[in-house]
Amino acid sequence: MPEVKPLEERPLDKRPVVIEMKGLNKWYDKFHVLKDIDIQVRQGEKVVICGPSGSGKSTMIRTINRLEEHQTGHLIVDGTEMTDDVKNIELIRREVGMVFQQFNLFPHLSILDNVTIAPIWVRKMPRKQAEEIAMTYLERVGISEQARKFPGQLSGGQQQRVAIARALTMQPKIMLFDEPTSALDPEMIKEVLDVMRELADQGMTMMCVTHEMGFAREVADTMVFMDQGQIVEYAGCNDFFNNPREERCKAFLDQILNH
């Protein structure tokens, strides 16, 4: 296990911790996919996770809302420890929004219905109220005029913005993004990153798995570099890009920034 230097003290450090992983491990059969993960995320912090394919990035972020189970160690989200307790899992999923690589929209439902289905069924919100909130967030991501259309009538970038609006309509405390632009054509990537930048500017707590290093440099408070299931580099944004300590991280940055 490489030694991971603690972050320099920052103003963020006075804020409450909303996600904490302590000695987190996960296996798929005999394959050790997450190895002794230790990480803290504070309220309003923007954490970007990067690393080569298969390094455990997506698995780590998916443990936070229990889409993946960890076997040993502790994971505490918004004061609740994630265990097999179904009530706790439901509680956390109400507070943690997630945007995936694939948009996961229901093709037979309109955009408005896609965005309102969770607050109506999970939060028991009256339809009228859910639709009002949904339209607010569809407007926020610049897509309110598409509300009556179906997903197949929208571009990939538009569908991903709908997916972000859908997560926001649940009014989460934390947003997770799992490679949200990797399935998009290059010209559509900017429109999704612009929405994410706006969320970051407004103080949303965010964890994002991405290879978009320009976005990371602009938005991240903290950078996490993973390789072979371990956190290899864990640093403030400036230190990470200007003074990475681990050779594996330097090689990754050199490859991704110079190509």
XYZ file of C-alpha atoms in Angstrom:
259
model
C 0.000 0.000 0.000
C 1.600 3.320 -1.029
C 1.789 5.972 1.639
C -0.813 8.638 0.926
C 0.087 12.006 2.385
C -2.757 13.754 4.247
C -4.114 16.864 2.592
C -2.744 20.245 3.573
C -5.042 22.072 5.960
C -7.647 24.062 4.044
C -10.749 26.163 4.879
C -12.851 23.164 3.812
C -11.485 21.198 6.765
C -13.704 23.120 9.186
C -16.845 21.808 7.495
C -18.604 18.616 8.617
C -17.605 15.310 7.034
C -20.482 13.931 4.917
C -18.795 10.836 3.439
C -16.170 8.778 5.227
C -14.548 5.525 4.149
C -12.297 3.791 6.651
C -10.341 0.693 5.648
C -12.896 -0.137 2.948
C -12.369 -3.418 1.087
C -14.326 -5.171 -1.618
C -13.810 -8.410 -3.489
C -15.459 -9.950 -6.547
C -14.891 -13.600 -5.641
C -11.079 -13.680 -5.301
C -10.452 -10.408 -7.122
C -9.629 -7.668 -4.589
C -11.199 -4.647 -6.290
C -10.980 -2.077 -3.434
C -8.023 -2.219 -1.050
C -8.089 -0.368 2.280
C -9.740 2.791 0.970
C -9.550 5.754 3.362
C -11.206 8.984 2.305
C -13.183 11.866 3.810
C -15.443 14.221 1.881
C -16.647 17.394 3.541
C -19.798 19.381 2.960
C -19.480 21.357 -0.275
C -16.254 19.600 -1.296
C -15.672 18.691 -4.961
C -13.690 15.458 -5.310
C -12.541 14.202 -8.714
C -11.420 10.574 -8.987
C -9.226 9.507 -11.890
C -7.025 6.593 -12.878
C -6.670 3.890 -15.502
C -9.535 1.662 -16.547
C -10.186 -1.126 -14.045
C -8.599 0.704 -11.113
C -11.753 0.585 -8.941
C -12.958 4.173 -9.414
C -16.538 3.383 -10.378
C -16.817 0.593 -7.825
C -15.712 2.957 -5.061
C -18.210 5.662 -5.965
C -21.018 3.087 -6.317
C -20.491 1.829 -2.751
C -21.655 5.216 -1.461
C -25.306 4.556 -2.312
C -24.926 0.787 -1.939
C -25.099 -0.061 -5.617
C -21.981 -2.049 -4.713
C -21.504 -3.654 -1.284
C -18.201 -3.474 0.587
C -17.149 -6.498 2.607
C -14.918 -4.991 5.317
C -14.244 -1.534 6.700
C -16.673 1.302 7.392
C -18.623 3.641 5.144
C -20.537 6.487 6.780
C -22.700 8.742 4.604
C -24.377 11.817 6.093
C -24.016 10.332 9.594
C -25.467 6.916 8.658
C -23.286 3.812 8.414
C -23.963 1.816 5.274
C -24.739 -1.800 6.175
C -27.247 -4.384 4.968
C -29.995 -2.411 6.748
C -32.508 -1.670 3.978
C -33.918 1.361 5.822
C -30.485 2.972 5.924
C -29.931 2.244 2.235
C -33.275 3.847 1.327
C -32.493 6.818 3.557
C -29.150 7.458 1.883
C -30.463 7.014 -1.648
C -32.906 9.841 -0.985
C -30.027 12.149 -0.075
C -27.475 11.031 -2.676
C -28.105 11.732 -6.363
C -26.247 9.750 -9.007
C -25.570 10.312 -12.695
C -24.255 7.360 -14.691
C -22.264 6.911 -17.877
C -25.435 5.652 -19.585
C -28.423 7.928 -19.130
C -30.824 5.219 -17.839
C -33.936 7.122 -18.903
C -37.216 5.267 -19.425
C -37.724 5.407 -23.225
C -41.531 5.090 -23.000
C -41.919 8.033 -20.589
C -41.743 11.731 -21.439
C -38.820 13.771 -20.126
C -41.085 15.321 -17.486
C -42.320 11.899 -16.352
C -38.754 10.571 -16.209
C -37.777 13.435 -13.914
C -40.843 13.290 -11.632
C -41.119 9.528 -11.117
C -38.679 9.354 -8.180
C -40.008 12.268 -6.098
C -43.590 11.009 -6.588
C -42.819 7.398 -5.669
C -39.921 7.779 -3.218
C -40.629 11.116 -1.550
C -44.428 10.731 -1.912
C -44.575 14.208 -3.409
C -47.851 15.367 -4.995
C -47.572 15.270 -8.803
C -48.182 19.011 -9.232
C -45.387 19.883 -6.800
C -43.036 17.311 -8.391
C -43.710 18.760 -11.844
C -43.043 22.311 -10.642
C -39.705 21.275 -9.104
C -38.855 19.176 -12.185
C -39.470 22.125 -14.509
C -37.249 24.306 -12.310
C -34.360 21.854 -12.684
C -35.002 21.191 -16.371
C -34.775 24.954 -16.855
C -31.596 25.029 -14.761
C -29.923 22.491 -17.069
C -31.212 24.397 -20.114
C -33.694 21.873 -21.401
C -37.170 22.848 -20.126
C -38.530 23.212 -23.685
C -37.962 19.453 -24.181
C -40.190 18.403 -21.250
C -42.932 16.813 -23.374
C -40.565 14.935 -25.682
C -39.300 11.374 -25.247
C -35.646 10.423 -24.625
C -35.192 9.037 -28.155
C -35.951 12.493 -29.570
C -33.021 14.098 -27.684
C -29.275 14.118 -28.321
C -26.938 12.297 -25.942
C -25.868 15.546 -24.295
C -29.489 16.547 -23.778
C -30.321 13.139 -22.308
C -27.444 13.401 -19.852
C -28.672 16.857 -18.779
C -32.111 15.298 -18.199
C -30.407 12.644 -16.044
C -28.766 15.404 -13.977
C -32.121 17.216 -13.609
C -33.720 13.930 -12.541
C -31.133 13.494 -9.778
C -31.496 17.128 -8.661
C -35.302 16.910 -8.471
C -34.827 14.612 -5.461
C -33.032 17.613 -3.888
C -30.010 15.565 -2.771
C -27.286 16.702 -0.377
C -24.587 14.884 -2.367
C -24.155 14.254 -6.106
C -22.153 11.357 -7.550
C -21.063 11.318 -11.200
C -19.712 8.104 -12.716
C -17.938 9.059 -15.969
C -20.923 11.197 -17.036
C -19.398 12.315 -20.344
C -17.657 9.153 -21.553
C -20.621 7.971 -23.666
C -21.016 11.369 -25.361
C -19.778 12.736 -28.653
C -17.037 15.372 -28.140
C -19.274 18.327 -29.050
C -21.820 17.269 -26.400
C -19.332 16.952 -23.551
C -19.078 20.708 -22.909
C -22.813 21.173 -22.361
C -22.841 18.516 -19.625
C -19.638 19.791 -17.968
C -21.107 23.328 -17.961
C -24.079 22.086 -15.908
C -21.692 20.333 -13.516
C -19.571 23.489 -13.191
C -22.677 25.446 -12.257
C -23.575 22.868 -9.590
C -20.047 23.099 -8.207
C -20.247 26.903 -8.123
C -23.463 26.658 -6.123
C -21.782 24.607 -3.397
C -23.056 21.087 -4.083
C -21.005 18.288 -2.499
C -19.764 16.292 -5.488
C -17.727 13.180 -6.230
C -16.955 12.670 -9.884
C -15.163 9.894 -11.747
C -13.852 11.442 -14.959
C -10.920 11.758 -17.358
C -11.860 15.375 -18.140
C -8.794 16.958 -16.566
C -9.591 20.497 -17.717
C -12.875 20.261 -15.820
C -11.092 18.731 -12.816
C -8.529 21.531 -12.697
C -11.288 24.121 -12.768
C -13.710 22.557 -10.279
C -11.997 20.083 -7.928
C -10.950 20.881 -4.383
C -9.449 17.418 -4.044
C -8.036 14.913 -6.528
C -7.872 11.155 -5.988
C -5.758 8.947 -8.268
C -6.498 5.227 -8.095
C -4.605 2.272 -9.503
C -5.188 -1.463 -8.953
C -7.851 -0.865 -6.314
C -5.763 1.503 -4.196
C -5.646 5.240 -3.635
C -2.161 6.115 -4.874
C -2.347 9.909 -4.757
C -4.754 12.000 -2.647
C -4.068 15.711 -2.856
C -5.437 19.204 -3.193
C -6.053 20.161 -6.823
C -3.009 22.445 -7.239
C -0.603 19.979 -5.633
C -1.989 17.126 -7.698
C -1.464 18.810 -11.059
C 1.661 20.830 -10.280
C 3.529 18.549 -7.897
C 2.341 14.915 -8.027
C 4.546 12.720 -5.832
C 3.909 9.198 -7.108
C 5.578 8.100 -10.350
C 2.466 6.158 -11.418
C 0.377 9.318 -11.090
C 2.961 11.439 -12.947
C 2.945 8.954 -15.835
C -0.866 8.948 -15.975
C -1.064 12.758 -15.983
C 1.655 13.011 -18.607
C -0.239 10.600 -20.832
C -3.658 12.178 -20.375
C -2.609 15.852 -20.484
C -0.238 15.575 -23.441
C -2.398 13.589 -25.831
